[in-house]
Amino acid sequence: MVLEFFAMEFLGSNILSIDQFDRKDIDLVFKTADSLFPFASRQKITRVLQGAILSNMFFEPSTRTRISFGSAFNMLGGEVRETTEVEATSLSKGESLYDTSRVLSGYSDVIVMRHPDVGSVAEFAEASRVPVINGGDGDNEHPSQALLDLFTIQKELESHKKDISSARIALIGDLKYGRAVHSLCKILMLYENVSIKLVSPSKLKLPEFLVSELQKKSISFIETSDIKEGISDVDILYMTRIQEERFDSSSEANKYKGLMSLNQDIYTKNCEPNTVIMHPLPRDSRADANELDDDLNQNPNLAIYRQTDNGLLIRMALFALILGVSDKIHETSSSVNWFSNKS
Ligand code: NCD
């Protein structure tokens, strides 16, 4: 896997990997996302994508990624079609990704796709006549998640008068199979003075190609399987779920559940005050896993729902940039708040 950075032309582009982004691109996404806040919070409405169609093709379980992409598109005035199971599509009849893509791209203006196979979304995008966004391909990448995570990290740090340039971040849990963490690691490497703690069971370490990329870029990092060491002296804790669906069996996955768990007591005893707690979600709240205990729900440093809210802004920004309407939204917007009209 090559990690190359090149300036990105958003209009009409696929979003397949964080490798496509440089810092200027990220700043543009974040600036656009910030400008869309009045629309995401329903203070303003826009129909700038009226008549446009998003096909949301999710061939793996999803709650927030699928719904937030769909809601983001609706909030810009577009329509959403979706499929949530391979069995409900002609892929189950042996149709190739190529054919599915060629056909669907005739019905849509943009496609978001999640699929269990690494590289499948890129293969699908090759055949598509409209832009394709990777909503997660196997254990490979989840670029929109990394963008919303970095956006959240920056905002959380700002609120504590810190910034990303020298941030200390711990990535914790299943670093081997977690695509969210793979994309996040790539995006963090664009900030050369960050320092990273890679905290995982020894069998679930970050893949070698990412570790050597960290070395090549001289990013300061350590690897440890000791959670207490991992969560001390950092600004951000990024917890992750054991990716059970990527293991050969659930009994294999079960060996690792519960090894990297955080609760209020462990947090109080080991973390600096105001250490921010993040998780891409879903957190596995079953007793044997419980990587992020419910007793942290009242902790003001728990940023998981700020992350999910930010996901909407980031996904609206991606659509606006890819479909070339980011400058038009403000022209066509109406300041009428139709929710307040209803009451
Ligand atoms: C993540 C995913 O699907 O990779 N979830 C998400 O999209 N927010 C993380 C996970 O499933 O553990």
GROMACS .gro file of C-alpha atoms in nm, residues 67-287:
model
  221
   67ILE     CA    1  -2.778   0.754   0.846
   68SER     CA    2  -2.542   1.051   0.873
   69PHE     CA    3  -2.444   1.031   0.506
   70GLY     CA    4  -2.815   1.009   0.420
   71SER     CA    5  -2.917   1.292   0.653
   72ALA     CA    6  -2.628   1.509   0.530
   73PHE     CA    7  -2.752   1.467   0.175
   74ASN     CA    8  -3.113   1.537   0.273
   75MET     CA    9  -3.007   1.849   0.462
   76LEU     CA   10  -2.856   1.983   0.141
   77GLY     CA   11  -3.188   1.917  -0.032
   78GLY     CA   12  -3.104   1.589  -0.208
   79GLU     CA   13  -3.280   1.251  -0.215
   80VAL     CA   14  -3.143   0.922  -0.085
   81ARG     CA   15  -3.187   0.566  -0.211
   82GLU     CA   16  -3.037   0.284  -0.013
   83THR     CA   17  -2.962  -0.083   0.014
   84THR     CA   18  -2.848  -0.242   0.335
   85GLU     CA   19  -2.790  -0.608   0.252
   86VAL     CA   20  -2.604  -0.798  -0.017
   87GLU     CA   21  -2.895  -1.046  -0.018
   88ALA     CA   22  -3.133  -0.772  -0.126
   89THR     CA   23  -2.925  -0.688  -0.436
   90SER     CA   24  -2.822  -0.871  -0.749
   91LEU     CA   25  -2.472  -0.917  -0.603
   92SER     CA   26  -2.630  -1.224  -0.441
   93LYS     CA   27  -2.717  -1.351  -0.792
   94GLY     CA   28  -2.354  -1.335  -0.892
   95GLU     CA   29  -2.355  -0.987  -1.043
   96SER     CA   30  -2.009  -0.830  -1.045
   97LEU     CA   31  -1.923  -0.510  -0.863
   98TYR     CA   32  -1.844  -0.367  -1.207
   99ASP     CA   33  -2.196  -0.424  -1.340
  100THR     CA   34  -2.364  -0.309  -1.019
  101SER     CA   35  -2.157   0.007  -1.027
  102ARG     CA   36  -2.218   0.083  -1.395
  103VAL     CA   37  -2.591   0.042  -1.346
  104LEU     CA   38  -2.625   0.235  -1.020
  105SER     CA   39  -2.415   0.521  -1.141
  106GLY     CA   40  -2.679   0.575  -1.408
  107TYR     CA   41  -2.936   0.631  -1.135
  108SER     CA   42  -2.734   0.848  -0.896
  109ASP     CA   43  -2.523   1.162  -0.870
  110VAL     CA   44  -2.298   1.023  -0.597
  111ILE     CA   45  -2.261   0.684  -0.426
  112VAL     CA   46  -2.148   0.592  -0.075
  113MET     CA   47  -2.047   0.233  -0.034
  114ARG     CA   48  -1.949   0.006   0.256
  115HIS     CA   49  -1.835  -0.346   0.180
  116PRO     CA   50  -1.656  -0.623   0.375
  117ASP     CA   51  -1.374  -0.671   0.119
  118VAL     CA   52  -1.059  -0.460   0.118
  119GLY     CA   53  -1.033  -0.269  -0.211
  120SER     CA   54  -1.392  -0.341  -0.314
  121VAL     CA   55  -1.499   0.023  -0.298
  122ALA     CA   56  -1.205   0.127  -0.516
  123GLU     CA   57  -1.297  -0.147  -0.764
  124PHE     CA   58  -1.657  -0.026  -0.762
  125ALA     CA   59  -1.540   0.335  -0.815
  126GLU     CA   60  -1.336   0.234  -1.123
  127ALA     CA   61  -1.658   0.137  -1.299
  128SER     CA   62  -1.870   0.423  -1.171
  129ARG     CA   63  -1.956   0.730  -1.376
  130VAL     CA   64  -2.027   0.932  -1.062
  131PRO     CA   65  -1.812   0.998  -0.753
  132VAL     CA   66  -1.790   0.720  -0.495
  133ILE     CA   67  -1.717   0.767  -0.124
  134ASN     CA   68  -1.569   0.482   0.078
  135GLY     CA   69  -1.793   0.421   0.381
  136GLY     CA   70  -1.552   0.146   0.498
  137ASP     CA   71  -1.390  -0.139   0.303
  138GLY     CA   72  -1.312  -0.440   0.519
  139ASP     CA   73  -1.029  -0.372   0.761
  140ASN     CA   74  -0.867  -0.123   0.525
  141GLU     CA   75  -0.995   0.235   0.550
  142HIS     CA   76  -1.278   0.460   0.661
  143PRO     CA   77  -1.174   0.806   0.541
  144SER     CA   78  -1.481   1.010   0.638
  145GLN     CA   79  -1.449   0.874   0.993
  146ALA     CA   80  -1.087   0.993   1.013
  147LEU     CA   81  -1.189   1.338   0.891
  148LEU     CA   82  -1.462   1.369   1.153
  149ASP     CA   83  -1.227   1.233   1.419
  150LEU     CA   84  -0.955   1.485   1.338
  151PHE     CA   85  -1.214   1.766   1.320
  152THR     CA   86  -1.331   1.662   1.669
  153ILE     CA   87  -0.975   1.629   1.803
  154GLN     CA   88  -0.898   1.984   1.689
  155LYS     CA   89  -1.213   2.126   1.846
  156GLU     CA   90  -1.164   1.941   2.174
  157LEU     CA   91  -0.800   2.052   2.197
  158GLU     CA   92  -0.897   2.413   2.117
  159SER     CA   93  -1.144   2.408   2.405
  160HIS     CA   94  -0.849   2.323   2.634
  161LYS     CA   95  -0.624   2.588   2.472
  162LYS     CA   96  -0.413   2.323   2.300
  163ASP     CA   97  -0.372   2.237   1.935
  164ILE     CA   98  -0.302   1.947   1.706
  165SER     CA   99   0.057   2.047   1.632
  166SER     CA  100   0.193   1.886   1.948
  167ALA     CA  101  -0.099   1.664   2.048
  168ARG     CA  102  -0.043   1.339   2.239
  169ILE     CA  103  -0.288   1.073   2.128
  170ALA     CA  104  -0.343   0.713   2.241
  171LEU     CA  105  -0.506   0.471   1.995
  172ILE     CA  106  -0.642   0.183   2.198
  173GLY     CA  107  -0.793  -0.160   2.129
  174ASP     CA  108  -0.805  -0.355   1.805
  175LEU     CA  109  -0.543  -0.174   1.600
  176LYS     CA  110  -0.500  -0.468   1.364
  177TYR     CA  111  -0.847  -0.484   1.213
  178GLY     CA  112  -0.987  -0.138   1.295
  179ARG     CA  113  -1.024   0.054   0.968
  180ALA     CA  114  -1.120   0.370   1.157
  181VAL     CA  115  -0.790   0.362   1.340
  182HIS     CA  116  -0.597   0.288   1.017
  183SER     CA  117  -0.739   0.598   0.849
  184LEU     CA  118  -0.693   0.804   1.166
  185CYS     CA  119  -0.330   0.700   1.191
  186LYS     CA  120  -0.271   0.810   0.831
  187ILE     CA  121  -0.432   1.149   0.888
  188LEU     CA  122  -0.238   1.208   1.211
  189MET     CA  123   0.087   1.145   1.023
  190LEU     CA  124   0.028   1.471   0.837
  191TYR     CA  125   0.104   1.654   1.164
  192GLU     CA  126   0.471   1.579   1.220
  193ASN     CA  127   0.491   1.676   1.589
  194VAL     CA  128   0.205   1.464   1.718
  195SER     CA  129   0.304   1.177   1.944
  196ILE     CA  130   0.112   0.854   1.937
  197LYS     CA  131   0.071   0.566   2.179
  198LEU     CA  132  -0.039   0.243   2.012
  199VAL     CA  133  -0.211   0.044   2.286
  200SER     CA  134  -0.333  -0.305   2.198
  201PRO     CA  135  -0.308  -0.673   2.287
  202SER     CA  136   0.017  -0.797   2.128
  203LYS     CA  137  -0.175  -1.003   1.868
  204LEU     CA  138  -0.379  -0.699   1.760
  205LYS     CA  139  -0.103  -0.449   1.686
  206LEU     CA  140  -0.118  -0.184   1.416
  207PRO     CA  141  -0.028  -0.338   1.075
  208GLU     CA  142   0.341  -0.331   0.991
  209PHE     CA  143   0.303  -0.103   0.687
  210LEU     CA  144   0.153   0.169   0.906
  211VAL     CA  145   0.418   0.126   1.174
  212SER     CA  146   0.694   0.163   0.916
  213GLU     CA  147   0.520   0.469   0.773
  214LEU     CA  148   0.525   0.623   1.123
  215GLN     CA  149   0.898   0.549   1.140
  216LYS     CA  150   0.963   0.689   0.794
  217LYS     CA  151   0.789   1.012   0.885
  218SER     CA  152   0.975   1.030   1.217
  219ILE     CA  153   0.650   1.048   1.413
  220SER     CA  154   0.714   0.983   1.779
  221PHE     CA  155   0.529   0.667   1.889
  222ILE     CA  156   0.541   0.378   2.131
  223GLU     CA  157   0.366   0.041   2.125
  224THR     CA  158   0.239  -0.111   2.448
  225SER     CA  159  -0.013  -0.364   2.571
  226ASP     CA  160  -0.035  -0.201   2.913
  227ILE     CA  161  -0.350   0.010   2.919
  228LYS     CA  162  -0.244   0.207   3.226
  229GLU     CA  163   0.080   0.312   3.059
  230GLY     CA  164  -0.112   0.381   2.739
  231ILE     CA  165  -0.368   0.619   2.886
  232SER     CA  166  -0.134   0.827   3.100
  233ASP     CA  167   0.022   1.156   2.980
  234VAL     CA  168  -0.194   1.198   2.671
  235ASP     CA  169  -0.445   1.459   2.553
  236ILE     CA  170  -0.674   1.223   2.364
  237LEU     CA  171  -0.780   0.861   2.425
  238TYR     CA  172  -0.923   0.697   2.114
  239MET     CA  173  -1.086   0.371   2.224
  240THR     CA  174  -1.194   0.105   1.972
  241ARG     CA  175  -1.403  -0.211   1.962
  242ILE     CA  176  -1.262  -0.561   1.903
  243GLN     CA  177  -1.365  -0.609   1.536
  244GLU     CA  178  -1.528  -0.946   1.596
  245GLU     CA  179  -1.651  -0.975   1.236
  246ARG     CA  180  -1.291  -0.985   1.105
  247PHE     CA  181  -1.183  -1.283   1.321
  248ASP     CA  182  -1.199  -1.648   1.210
  249SER     CA  183  -1.446  -1.722   1.489
  250SER     CA  184  -1.619  -1.541   1.773
  251SER     CA  185  -1.433  -1.756   2.023
  252GLU     CA  186  -1.106  -1.620   1.877
  253ALA     CA  187  -1.237  -1.262   1.909
  254ASN     CA  188  -1.360  -1.329   2.263
  255LYS     CA  189  -1.001  -1.386   2.378
  256TYR     CA  190  -0.936  -1.013   2.335
  257LYS     CA  191  -1.260  -0.864   2.460
  258GLY     CA  192  -1.235  -0.685   2.790
  259LEU     CA  193  -0.855  -0.656   2.780
  260MET     CA  194  -0.863  -0.285   2.694
  261SER     CA  195  -1.147  -0.135   2.898
  262LEU     CA  196  -1.190   0.213   3.034
  263ASN     CA  197  -1.418   0.320   3.316
  264GLN     CA  198  -1.436   0.627   3.539
  265ASP     CA  199  -1.221   0.474   3.812
  266ILE     CA  200  -0.938   0.375   3.574
  267TYR     CA  201  -0.967   0.717   3.409
  268THR     CA  202  -0.946   0.909   3.737
  269LYS     CA  203  -0.650   0.710   3.861
  270ASN     CA  204  -0.441   0.719   3.544
  271CYS     CA  205  -0.533   1.008   3.315
  272GLU     CA  206  -0.440   1.374   3.324
  273PRO     CA  207  -0.736   1.602   3.405
  274ASN     CA  208  -0.939   1.683   3.093
  275THR     CA  209  -0.806   1.395   2.886
  276VAL     CA  210  -1.055   1.370   2.600
  277ILE     CA  211  -1.224   1.033   2.545
  278MET     CA  212  -1.322   0.935   2.192
  279HIS     CA  213  -1.452   0.621   2.017
  280PRO     CA  214  -1.571   0.580   1.655
  281LEU     CA  215  -1.870   0.386   1.793
  282PRO     CA  216  -2.045   0.150   1.820
  283ARG     CA  217  -1.901   0.073   2.163
  284ASP     CA  218  -1.956  -0.289   2.257
  285SER     CA  219  -2.151  -0.253   2.581
  286ARG     CA  220  -2.186  -0.625   2.648
  287ALA     CA  221  -2.036  -0.723   2.983
   0.00000   0.00000   0.00000
